Coordinates of C-alpha atoms and ligand atoms in Angstrom, one line a residue:
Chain Y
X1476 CA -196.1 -171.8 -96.1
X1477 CA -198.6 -173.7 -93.8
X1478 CA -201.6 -175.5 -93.5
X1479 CA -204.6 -174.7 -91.9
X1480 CA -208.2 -176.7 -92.0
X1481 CA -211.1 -174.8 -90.4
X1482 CA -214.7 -174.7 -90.7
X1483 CA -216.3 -170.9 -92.1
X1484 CA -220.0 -170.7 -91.8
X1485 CA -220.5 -174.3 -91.8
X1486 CA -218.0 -175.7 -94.4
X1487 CA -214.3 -177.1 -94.2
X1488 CA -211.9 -175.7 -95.7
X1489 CA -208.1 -176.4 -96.3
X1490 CA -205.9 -173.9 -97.1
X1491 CA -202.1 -173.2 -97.9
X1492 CA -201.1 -169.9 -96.3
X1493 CA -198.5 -167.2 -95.6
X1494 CA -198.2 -167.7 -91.9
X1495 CA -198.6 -163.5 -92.0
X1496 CA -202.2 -164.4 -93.4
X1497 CA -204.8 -162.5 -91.4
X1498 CA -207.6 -163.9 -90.7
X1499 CA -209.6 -161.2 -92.6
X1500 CA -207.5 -161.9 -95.0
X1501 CA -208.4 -165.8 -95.3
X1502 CA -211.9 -164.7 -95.5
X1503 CA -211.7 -161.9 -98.1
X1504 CA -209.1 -162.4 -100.2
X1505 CA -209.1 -166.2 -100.3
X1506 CA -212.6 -167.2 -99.7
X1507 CA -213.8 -164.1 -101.3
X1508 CA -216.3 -163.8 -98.3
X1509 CA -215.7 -159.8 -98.4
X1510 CA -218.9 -158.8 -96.1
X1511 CA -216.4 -158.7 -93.5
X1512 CA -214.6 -155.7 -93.8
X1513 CA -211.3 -154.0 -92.9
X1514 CA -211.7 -150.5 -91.4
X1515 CA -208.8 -149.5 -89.4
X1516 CA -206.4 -153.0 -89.2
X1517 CA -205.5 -151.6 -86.1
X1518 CA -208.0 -153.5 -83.9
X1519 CA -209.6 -150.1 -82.9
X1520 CA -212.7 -150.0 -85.6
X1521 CA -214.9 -153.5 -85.1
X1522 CA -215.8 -153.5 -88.9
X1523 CA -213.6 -157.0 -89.2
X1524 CA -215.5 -158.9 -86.1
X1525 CA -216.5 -162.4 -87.4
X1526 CA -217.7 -165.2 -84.0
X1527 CA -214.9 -168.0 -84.0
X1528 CA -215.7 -170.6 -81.6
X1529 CA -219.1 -168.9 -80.7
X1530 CA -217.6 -165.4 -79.7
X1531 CA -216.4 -162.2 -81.5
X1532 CA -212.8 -161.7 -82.3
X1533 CA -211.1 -158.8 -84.4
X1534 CA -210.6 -160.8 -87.2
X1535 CA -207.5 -158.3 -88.3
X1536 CA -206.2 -159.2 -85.0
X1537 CA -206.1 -162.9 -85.3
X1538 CA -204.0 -165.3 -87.8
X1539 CA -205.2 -167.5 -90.1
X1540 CA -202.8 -169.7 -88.5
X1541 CA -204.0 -169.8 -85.2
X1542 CA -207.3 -170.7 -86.2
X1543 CA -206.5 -174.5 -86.6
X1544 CA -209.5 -176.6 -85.9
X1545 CA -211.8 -173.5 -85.1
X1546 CA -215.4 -172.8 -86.4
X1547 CA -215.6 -169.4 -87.7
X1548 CA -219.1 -167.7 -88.6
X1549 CA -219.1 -164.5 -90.9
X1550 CA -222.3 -162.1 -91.7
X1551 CA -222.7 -164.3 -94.7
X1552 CA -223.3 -167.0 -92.4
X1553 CA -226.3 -166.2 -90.4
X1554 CA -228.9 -165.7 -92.8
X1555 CA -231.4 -169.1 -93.2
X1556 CA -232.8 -170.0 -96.3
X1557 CA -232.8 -167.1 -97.7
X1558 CA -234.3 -165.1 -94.6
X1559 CA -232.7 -162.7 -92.9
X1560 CA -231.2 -163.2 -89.2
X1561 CA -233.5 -161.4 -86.6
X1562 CA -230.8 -159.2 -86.2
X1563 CA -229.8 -158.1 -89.9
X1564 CA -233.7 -157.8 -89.8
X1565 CA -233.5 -155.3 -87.3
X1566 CA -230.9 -153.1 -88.2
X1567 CA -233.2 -153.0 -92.0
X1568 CA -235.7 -151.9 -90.0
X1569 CA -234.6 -149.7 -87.5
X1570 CA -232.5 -147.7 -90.0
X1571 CA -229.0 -149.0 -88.0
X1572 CA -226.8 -148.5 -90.7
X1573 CA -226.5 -145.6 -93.4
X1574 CA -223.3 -146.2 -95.9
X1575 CA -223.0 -149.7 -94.1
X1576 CA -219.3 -150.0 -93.8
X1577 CA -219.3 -151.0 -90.5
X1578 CA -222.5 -152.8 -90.3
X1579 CA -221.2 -156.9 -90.4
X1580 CA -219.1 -156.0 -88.2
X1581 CA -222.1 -154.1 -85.3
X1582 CA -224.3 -157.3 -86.2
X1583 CA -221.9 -160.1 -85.6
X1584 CA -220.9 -158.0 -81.9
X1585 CA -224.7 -158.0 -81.6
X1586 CA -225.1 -161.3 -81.4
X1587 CA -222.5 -161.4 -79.4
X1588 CA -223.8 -159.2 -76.8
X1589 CA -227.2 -161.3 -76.8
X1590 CA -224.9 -164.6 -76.3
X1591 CA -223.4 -163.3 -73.5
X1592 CA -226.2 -160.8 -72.3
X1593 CA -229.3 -162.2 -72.9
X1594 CA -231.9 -161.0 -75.0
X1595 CA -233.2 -157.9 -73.0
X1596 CA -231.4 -155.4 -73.5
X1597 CA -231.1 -151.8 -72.1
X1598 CA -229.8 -149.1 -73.9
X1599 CA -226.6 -148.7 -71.3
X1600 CA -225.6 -152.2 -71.5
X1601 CA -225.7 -152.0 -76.0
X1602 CA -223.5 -148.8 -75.5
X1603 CA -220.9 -150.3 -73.4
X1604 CA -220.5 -153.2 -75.2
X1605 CA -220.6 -151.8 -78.2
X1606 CA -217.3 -149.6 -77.3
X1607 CA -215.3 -152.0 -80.2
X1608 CA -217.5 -150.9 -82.7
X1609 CA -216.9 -147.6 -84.5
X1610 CA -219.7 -146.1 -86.9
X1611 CA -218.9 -142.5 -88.7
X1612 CA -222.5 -142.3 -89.7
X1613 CA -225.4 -143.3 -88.0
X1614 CA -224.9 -141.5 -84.4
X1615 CA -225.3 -145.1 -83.2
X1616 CA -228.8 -143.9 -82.0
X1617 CA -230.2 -146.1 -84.7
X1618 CA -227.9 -149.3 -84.0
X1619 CA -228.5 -149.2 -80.4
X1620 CA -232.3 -149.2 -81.3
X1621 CA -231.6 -151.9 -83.8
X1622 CA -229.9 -153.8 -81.4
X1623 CA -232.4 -153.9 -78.5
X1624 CA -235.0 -154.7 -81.2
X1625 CA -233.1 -157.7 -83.1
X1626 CA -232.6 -159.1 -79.2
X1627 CA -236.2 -159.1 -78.7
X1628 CA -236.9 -160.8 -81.8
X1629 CA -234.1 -163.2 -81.5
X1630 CA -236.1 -164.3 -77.9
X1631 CA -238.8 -164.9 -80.2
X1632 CA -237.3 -167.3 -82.4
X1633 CA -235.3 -168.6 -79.4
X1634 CA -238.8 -169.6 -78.0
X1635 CA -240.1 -171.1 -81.2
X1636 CA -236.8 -173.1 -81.7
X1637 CA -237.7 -174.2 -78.0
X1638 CA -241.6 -175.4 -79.1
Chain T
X943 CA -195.9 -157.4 -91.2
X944 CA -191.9 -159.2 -91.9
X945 CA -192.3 -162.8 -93.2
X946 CA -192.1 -165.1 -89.7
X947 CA -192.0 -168.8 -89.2
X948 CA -195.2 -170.4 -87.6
X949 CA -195.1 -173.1 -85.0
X950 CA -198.4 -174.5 -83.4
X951 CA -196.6 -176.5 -80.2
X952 CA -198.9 -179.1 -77.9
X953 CA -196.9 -179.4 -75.1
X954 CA -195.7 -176.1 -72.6
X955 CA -191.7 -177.9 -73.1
X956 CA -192.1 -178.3 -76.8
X957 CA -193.3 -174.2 -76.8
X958 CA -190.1 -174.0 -74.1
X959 CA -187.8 -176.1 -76.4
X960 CA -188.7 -174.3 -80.0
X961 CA -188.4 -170.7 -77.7
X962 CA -185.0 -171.7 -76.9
X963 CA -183.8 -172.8 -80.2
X964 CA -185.0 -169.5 -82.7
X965 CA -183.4 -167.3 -82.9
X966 CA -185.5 -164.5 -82.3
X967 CA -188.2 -166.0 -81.3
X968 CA -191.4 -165.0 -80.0
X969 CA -194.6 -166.0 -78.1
X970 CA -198.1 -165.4 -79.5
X971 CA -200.9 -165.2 -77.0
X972 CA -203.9 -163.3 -77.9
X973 CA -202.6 -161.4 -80.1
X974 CA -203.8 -158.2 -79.0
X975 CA -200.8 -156.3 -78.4
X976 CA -198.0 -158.4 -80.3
X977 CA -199.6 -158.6 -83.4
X978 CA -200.8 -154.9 -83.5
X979 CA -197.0 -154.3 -82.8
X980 CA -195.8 -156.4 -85.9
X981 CA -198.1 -154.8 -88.3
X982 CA -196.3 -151.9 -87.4
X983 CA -193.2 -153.4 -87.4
X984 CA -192.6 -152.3 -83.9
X985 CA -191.9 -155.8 -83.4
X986 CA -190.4 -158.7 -86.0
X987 CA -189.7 -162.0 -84.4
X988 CA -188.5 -164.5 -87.3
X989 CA -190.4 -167.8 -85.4
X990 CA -193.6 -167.0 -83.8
X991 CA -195.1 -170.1 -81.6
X992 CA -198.6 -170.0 -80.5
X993 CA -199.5 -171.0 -77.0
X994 CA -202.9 -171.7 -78.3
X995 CA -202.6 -175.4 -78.6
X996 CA -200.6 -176.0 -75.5
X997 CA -202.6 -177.8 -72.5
X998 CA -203.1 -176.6 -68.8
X999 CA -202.2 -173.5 -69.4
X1000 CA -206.4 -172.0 -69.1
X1001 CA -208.1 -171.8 -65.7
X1002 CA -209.0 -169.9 -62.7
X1003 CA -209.3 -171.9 -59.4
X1004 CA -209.0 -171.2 -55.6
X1005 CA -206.7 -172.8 -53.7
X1006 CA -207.0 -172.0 -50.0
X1007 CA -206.5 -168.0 -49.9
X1008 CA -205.2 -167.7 -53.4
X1009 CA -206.9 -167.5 -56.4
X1010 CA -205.0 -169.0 -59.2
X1011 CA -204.9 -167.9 -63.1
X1012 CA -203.5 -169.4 -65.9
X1013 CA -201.0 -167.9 -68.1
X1014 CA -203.7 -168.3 -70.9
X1015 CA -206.9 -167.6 -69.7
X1016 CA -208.7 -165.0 -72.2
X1017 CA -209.8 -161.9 -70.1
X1018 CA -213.9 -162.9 -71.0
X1019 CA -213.2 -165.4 -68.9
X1020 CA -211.8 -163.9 -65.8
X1021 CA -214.5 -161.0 -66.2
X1022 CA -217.3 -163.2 -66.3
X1023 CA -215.8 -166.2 -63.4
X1024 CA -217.9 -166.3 -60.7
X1025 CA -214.6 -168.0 -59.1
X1026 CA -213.4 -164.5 -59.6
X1027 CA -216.2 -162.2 -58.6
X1028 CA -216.6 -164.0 -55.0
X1029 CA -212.8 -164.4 -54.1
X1030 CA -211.3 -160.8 -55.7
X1031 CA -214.4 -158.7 -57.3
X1032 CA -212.0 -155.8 -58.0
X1033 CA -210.3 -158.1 -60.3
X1034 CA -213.7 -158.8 -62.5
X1035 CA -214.4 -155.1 -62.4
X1036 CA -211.5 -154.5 -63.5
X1037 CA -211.3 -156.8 -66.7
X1038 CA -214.6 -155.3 -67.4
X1039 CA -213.3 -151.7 -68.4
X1040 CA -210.1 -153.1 -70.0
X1041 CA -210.6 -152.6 -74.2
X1042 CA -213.7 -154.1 -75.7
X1043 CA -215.8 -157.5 -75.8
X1044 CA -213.6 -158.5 -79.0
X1045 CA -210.5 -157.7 -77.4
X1046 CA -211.4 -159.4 -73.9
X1047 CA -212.2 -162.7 -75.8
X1048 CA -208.8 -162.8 -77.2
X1049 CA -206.1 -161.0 -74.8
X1050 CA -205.1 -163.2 -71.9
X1051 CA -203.4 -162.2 -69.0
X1052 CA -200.3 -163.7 -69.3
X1053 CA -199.5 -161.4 -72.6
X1054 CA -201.0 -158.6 -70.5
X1055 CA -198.1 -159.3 -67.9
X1056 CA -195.4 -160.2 -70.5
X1057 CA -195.8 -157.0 -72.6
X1058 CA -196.5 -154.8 -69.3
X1059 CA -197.8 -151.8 -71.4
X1060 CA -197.2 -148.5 -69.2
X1061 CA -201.0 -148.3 -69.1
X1062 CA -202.4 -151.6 -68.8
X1063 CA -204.6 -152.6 -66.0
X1064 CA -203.2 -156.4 -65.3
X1065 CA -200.1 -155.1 -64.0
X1066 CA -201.6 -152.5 -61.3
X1067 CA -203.6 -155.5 -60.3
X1068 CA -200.9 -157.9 -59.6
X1069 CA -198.5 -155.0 -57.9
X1070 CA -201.6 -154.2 -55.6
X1071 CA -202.6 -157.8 -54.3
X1072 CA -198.7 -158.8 -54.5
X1073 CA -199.2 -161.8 -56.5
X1074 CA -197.1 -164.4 -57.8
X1075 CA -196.0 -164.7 -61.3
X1076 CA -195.4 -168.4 -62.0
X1077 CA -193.0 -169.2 -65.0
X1078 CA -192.1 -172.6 -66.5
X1079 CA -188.6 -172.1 -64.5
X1080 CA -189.2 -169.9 -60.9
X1081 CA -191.7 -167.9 -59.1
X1082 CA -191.4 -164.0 -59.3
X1083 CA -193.0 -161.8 -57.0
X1084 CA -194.8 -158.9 -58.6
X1085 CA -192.7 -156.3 -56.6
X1086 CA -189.4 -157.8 -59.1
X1087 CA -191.4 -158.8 -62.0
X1088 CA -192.4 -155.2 -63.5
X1089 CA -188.9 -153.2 -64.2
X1090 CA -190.2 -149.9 -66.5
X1091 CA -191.9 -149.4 -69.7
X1092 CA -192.6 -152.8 -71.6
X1093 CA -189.8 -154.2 -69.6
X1094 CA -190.2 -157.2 -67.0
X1095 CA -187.7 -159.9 -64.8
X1096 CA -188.4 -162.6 -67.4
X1097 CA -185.1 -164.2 -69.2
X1098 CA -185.1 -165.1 -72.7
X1099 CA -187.1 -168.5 -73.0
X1100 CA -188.8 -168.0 -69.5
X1101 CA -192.9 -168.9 -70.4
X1102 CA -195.6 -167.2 -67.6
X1103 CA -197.9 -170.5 -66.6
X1104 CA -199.7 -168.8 -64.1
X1105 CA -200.4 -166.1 -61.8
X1106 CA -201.0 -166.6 -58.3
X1107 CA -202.9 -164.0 -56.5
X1108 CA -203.0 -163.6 -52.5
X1109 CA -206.9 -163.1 -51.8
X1110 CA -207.3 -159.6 -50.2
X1111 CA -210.1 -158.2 -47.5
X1112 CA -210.7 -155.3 -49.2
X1113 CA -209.7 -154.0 -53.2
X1114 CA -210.6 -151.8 -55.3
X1115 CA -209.7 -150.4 -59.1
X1116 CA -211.1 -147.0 -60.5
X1117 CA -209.6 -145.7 -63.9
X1118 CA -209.5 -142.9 -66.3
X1119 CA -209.7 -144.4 -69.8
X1120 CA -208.6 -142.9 -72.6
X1121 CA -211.8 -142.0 -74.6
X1122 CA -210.8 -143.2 -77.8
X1123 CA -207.9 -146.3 -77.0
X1124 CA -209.6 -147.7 -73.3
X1125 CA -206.6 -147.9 -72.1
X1126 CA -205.5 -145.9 -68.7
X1127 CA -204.7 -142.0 -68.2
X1128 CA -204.4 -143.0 -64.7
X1129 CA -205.5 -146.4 -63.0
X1130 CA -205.1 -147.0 -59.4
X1131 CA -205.6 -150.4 -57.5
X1132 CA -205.9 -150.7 -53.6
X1133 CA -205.6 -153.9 -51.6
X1134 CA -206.0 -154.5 -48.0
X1135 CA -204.9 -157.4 -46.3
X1136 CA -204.9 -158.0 -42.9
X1137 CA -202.7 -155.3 -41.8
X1138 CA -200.8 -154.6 -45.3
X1139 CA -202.4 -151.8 -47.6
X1140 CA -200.7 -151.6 -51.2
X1141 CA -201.5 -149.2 -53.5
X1142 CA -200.7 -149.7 -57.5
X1143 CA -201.0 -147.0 -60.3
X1144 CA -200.9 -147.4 -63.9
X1145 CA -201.0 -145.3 -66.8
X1146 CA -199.6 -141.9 -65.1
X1147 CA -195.8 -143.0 -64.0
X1148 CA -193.2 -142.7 -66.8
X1149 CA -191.4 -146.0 -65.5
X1150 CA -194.9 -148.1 -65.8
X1151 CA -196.8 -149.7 -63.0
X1152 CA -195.3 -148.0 -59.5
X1153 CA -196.5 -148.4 -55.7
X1154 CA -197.6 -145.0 -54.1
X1155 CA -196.6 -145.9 -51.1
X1156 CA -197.2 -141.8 -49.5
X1157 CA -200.9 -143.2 -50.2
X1158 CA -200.1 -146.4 -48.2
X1159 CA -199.1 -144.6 -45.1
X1160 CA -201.9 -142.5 -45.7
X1161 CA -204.2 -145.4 -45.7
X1162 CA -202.7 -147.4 -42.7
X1163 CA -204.8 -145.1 -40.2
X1164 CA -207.6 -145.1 -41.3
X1165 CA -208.8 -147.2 -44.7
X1166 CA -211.3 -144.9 -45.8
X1167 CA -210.9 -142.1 -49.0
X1168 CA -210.8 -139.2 -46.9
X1169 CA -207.7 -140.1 -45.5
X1170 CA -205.9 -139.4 -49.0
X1171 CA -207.8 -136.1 -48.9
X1172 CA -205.7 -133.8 -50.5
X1173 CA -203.2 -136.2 -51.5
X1174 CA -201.6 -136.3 -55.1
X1175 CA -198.2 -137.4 -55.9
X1176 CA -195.1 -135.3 -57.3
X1177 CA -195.3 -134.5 -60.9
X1178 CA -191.8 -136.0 -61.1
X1179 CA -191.6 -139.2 -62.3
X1180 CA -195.4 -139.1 -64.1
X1181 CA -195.7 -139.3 -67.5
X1182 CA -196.2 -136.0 -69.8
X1183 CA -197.7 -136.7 -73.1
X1184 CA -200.2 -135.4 -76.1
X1185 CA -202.7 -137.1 -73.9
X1186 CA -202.2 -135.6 -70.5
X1187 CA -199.5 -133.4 -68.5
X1188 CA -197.9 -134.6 -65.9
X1189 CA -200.0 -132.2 -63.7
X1190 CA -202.8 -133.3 -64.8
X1191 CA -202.1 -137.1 -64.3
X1192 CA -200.9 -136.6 -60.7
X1193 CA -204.0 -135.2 -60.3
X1194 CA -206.1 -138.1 -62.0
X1195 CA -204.1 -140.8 -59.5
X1196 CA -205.4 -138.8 -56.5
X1197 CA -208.7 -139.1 -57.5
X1198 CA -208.6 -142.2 -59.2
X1199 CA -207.3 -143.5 -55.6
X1200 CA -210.0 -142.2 -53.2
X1201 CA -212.5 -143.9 -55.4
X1202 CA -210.5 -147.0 -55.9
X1203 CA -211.0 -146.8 -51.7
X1204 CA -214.5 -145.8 -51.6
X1205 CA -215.4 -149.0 -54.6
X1206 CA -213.4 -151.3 -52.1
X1207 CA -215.4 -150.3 -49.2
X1208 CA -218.6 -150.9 -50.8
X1209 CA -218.6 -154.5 -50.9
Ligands
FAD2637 C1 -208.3 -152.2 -79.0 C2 -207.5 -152.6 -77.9 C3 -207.8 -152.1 -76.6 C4 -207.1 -152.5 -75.5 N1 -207.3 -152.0 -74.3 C5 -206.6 -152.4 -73.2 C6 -206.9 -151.8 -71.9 O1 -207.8 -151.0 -71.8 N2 -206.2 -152.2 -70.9 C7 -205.2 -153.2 -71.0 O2 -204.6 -153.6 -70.0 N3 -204.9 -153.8 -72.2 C8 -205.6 -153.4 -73.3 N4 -205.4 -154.0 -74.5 C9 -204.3 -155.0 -74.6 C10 -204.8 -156.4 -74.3 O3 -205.1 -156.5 -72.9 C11 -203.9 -157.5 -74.7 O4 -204.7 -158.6 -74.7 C12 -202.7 -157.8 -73.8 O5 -201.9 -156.6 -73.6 C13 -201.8 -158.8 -74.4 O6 -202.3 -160.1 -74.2 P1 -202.3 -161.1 -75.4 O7 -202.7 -162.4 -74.8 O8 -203.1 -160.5 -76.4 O9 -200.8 -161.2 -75.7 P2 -200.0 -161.2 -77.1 O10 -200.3 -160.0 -77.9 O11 -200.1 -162.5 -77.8 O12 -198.5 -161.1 -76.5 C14 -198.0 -159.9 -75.9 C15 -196.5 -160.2 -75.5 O13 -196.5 -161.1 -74.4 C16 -195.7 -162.2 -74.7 N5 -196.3 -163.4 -74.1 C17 -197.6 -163.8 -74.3 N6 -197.9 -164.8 -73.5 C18 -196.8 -165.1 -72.8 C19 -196.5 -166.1 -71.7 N7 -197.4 -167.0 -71.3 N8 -195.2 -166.1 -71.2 C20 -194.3 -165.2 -71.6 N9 -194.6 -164.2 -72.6 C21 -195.8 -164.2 -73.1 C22 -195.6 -162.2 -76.2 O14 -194.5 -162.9 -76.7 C23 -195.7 -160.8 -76.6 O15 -194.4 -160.2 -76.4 C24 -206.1 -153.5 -75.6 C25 -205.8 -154.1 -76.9 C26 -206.5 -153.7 -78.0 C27 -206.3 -154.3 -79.4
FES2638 S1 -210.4 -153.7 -89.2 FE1 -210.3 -155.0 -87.5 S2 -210.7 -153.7 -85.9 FE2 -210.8 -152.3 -87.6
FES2639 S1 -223.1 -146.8 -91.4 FE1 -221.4 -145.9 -92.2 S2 -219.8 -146.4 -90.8 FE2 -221.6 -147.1 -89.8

């Protein structure tokens, strides 16, 4: 056994762990945070992408272990109060998900991509980096939409965060 | 996954001095390769130490006409280093079509090096611009460090700190990817410098990462993709698989080459 002490969507938490302990596994089975999901565990799929230290990581691809100090944020993180992030928001609207498997997963690399992209987006650039992310039933038409759209909004509340 | 024993070191001789005692120990990177490999038991080290808390080991600097890389610098990093993009812009392009945004935050290029996947992009890289691999013990020049399929020069216990690369006039990487893993079909690098031209292909040899050096004559006349017109290596030697024929990867480096050339010229 070891001990690890991280932060998940805000909160410290201590835990005694199987060094095997994924990190998905952390969240799910020991935090019961299960909106993150397992769809492949062979780091092909994206359905397991949480942000730890800001960015996305395959969270079946990561221990528990190494994430010692780190501040990990899941899809039941973002929300505010009870309000939806711009982006979960978008993908509602847009129609970006249909049996929603892999949809924490598309949202938390979409926030990604904004991080690192910026917040207007062309439909090229969502494709591309959306290459980790495996859907079986939308198309991605939908996501891609969803994705350019949630962008736009999040530059909204970027600029009233800014007023 | 076996049942391992975890260690977290903070210093690069602690991580040396817990390597040399396991018994079968391993490094831990990023992740991306080793721990796929132990959820499928492919691997099954009994220690595994992370180099995640270990200082100095993260960085990309230029030094003279060398650009520098340490052993655990994430691939993001090196894709998105403007350090990179003036002194070697093949080298940014190139992390930017190696696996996927997740993957590139984690992987680091020392693991890249150390695992030397037949089809991995890192290695053409290094082979191309002839670069330095810097261990906690010796230098190795790339031409000795890649020996075959997942196979390199380092010893049991040898740690890669850094990787230094000589900065080239002219380079260029094109690849085939795979549609569904990313990973290379067939991945050719070109360098020029000064008078040296080095050409580096991945994915397609059945040894790993090999020079074609009939494409380095070719080049030495004129550095321009028509002089490889027509030029595809011998099917002997390449890699036959569900994926691709051998055929049909000799073909892919010949193509793959002319527009590595013609990407290099464009800057
Ligand atoms: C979905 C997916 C797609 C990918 N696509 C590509 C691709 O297109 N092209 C490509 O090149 N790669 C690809 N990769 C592999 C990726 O680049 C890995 O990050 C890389 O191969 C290994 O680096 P790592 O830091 O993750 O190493 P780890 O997985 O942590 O370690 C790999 C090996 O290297 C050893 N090691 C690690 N660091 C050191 C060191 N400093 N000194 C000595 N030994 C060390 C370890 O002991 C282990 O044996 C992909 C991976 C995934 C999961
Ligand atoms: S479950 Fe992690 S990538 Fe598929
Ligand atoms: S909505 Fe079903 S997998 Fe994407």
């Amino acid at each position: 056994m070891t001990t690890v002490t991280l932060t998940v969507n805000g909160q410290s938490v201590t835990q005694a762990i199987d060094p095997r302990t994924l990190l998905v596994q952390l969240l799910r089975e020991n935090l019961r945070l299960t909106g993150t999901h397992v769809g492949c565990d062979t780091s092909q799929c994206g359905a397991c992408v949480v942000h730890v230290n800001g960015v996305s990581v395959k969270s079946c691809t990561m221990l528990a272990a190494q994430c010692e100090g780190a501040s990990v944020t899941t899809i039941e993180g973002i929300a505010q109060g009870g309000q939806l992030h711009p982006m979960q928001e978008a993908f509602r609207e847009h129609h970006g998900l249909q049996c929603g498997y892999c949809t924490p997963g598309m949202i938390m690399s979409a926030i990604d991509i904004v991080n690192r992209k910026g917040t207007a987006l062309d439909e090229e650039t969502v494709r591309h980096e959306l290459e980790g992310n495996i859907c079986r039933c939308t198309g991605y038409h939908n996501i891609v939409k969803a994705v350019i759209a949630g962008a736009e909004a999040m530059a909204g509340g970027m600029r009233q965060a800014a007023e | 996954m076996y049942a391992f024993e975890f260690h977290r070191p903070t210093s690069l001789r602690q991580a040396a001095s817990l390597l040399g005692k396991a018994e079968d120990g391993r490094l831990l990177a990023g992740g991306q390769s080793l721990l796929p490999m132990m959820k499928l038991r492919l691997a099954s080290p009994g220690t595994v130490i992370d180099l995640g808390a270990v200082p100095g080991m993260t960085g990309i600097e230029r030094k003279g006409r060398s650009l520098v890389i340490g052993a655990m610098t994430r691939h993001a990093e090196v894709e998105t280093s403007p350090v990179v993009k003036e002194a070697i812009p093949a080298l940014a392009h190139l992390v930017s079509v190696l696996g996927d945004p997740a993957v590139r935050n984690r992987g680091t290029i020392g693991g890249s090096l150390a695992n030397n996947d037949p089809s991995a992009d890192y290695p053409a890289a290094c082979l191309a611009l002839g670069a330095t691999i810097v261990t906690n013990q010796r230098r190795i020049a790339a031409d000795d460090f890649f020996q075959g399929v997942f196979t390199t020069a380092l010893e049991e216990g040898e740690i890669i700190v850094k990787v230094v690369f000589p900065i080239p006039s002219r380079a260029g990487y094109e690849k085939f990817r795979h549609p569904a893993s990313r990973f290379a079909l067939a991945g050719v690098f070109v360098a020029r410098r000064g008078g040296e031209i080095r050409v580096a292909v991945t994915g397609a040899g059945d040894s790993g990462v090999f020079r074609w050096h009939e494409a380095e004559e070719a080049l030495k006349g004129r550095f321009a993709p028509k002089s490889l017109d027509g030029l595809t290596p011998s099917t002997e030697g390449m890699n036959s698989d569900i994926h691709a024929d051998a055929a049909y990867r000799a073909h892919l480096v010949g193509v793959m080459a002319r527009r590595a050339v013609e990407r290099a010229l464009r800057r």
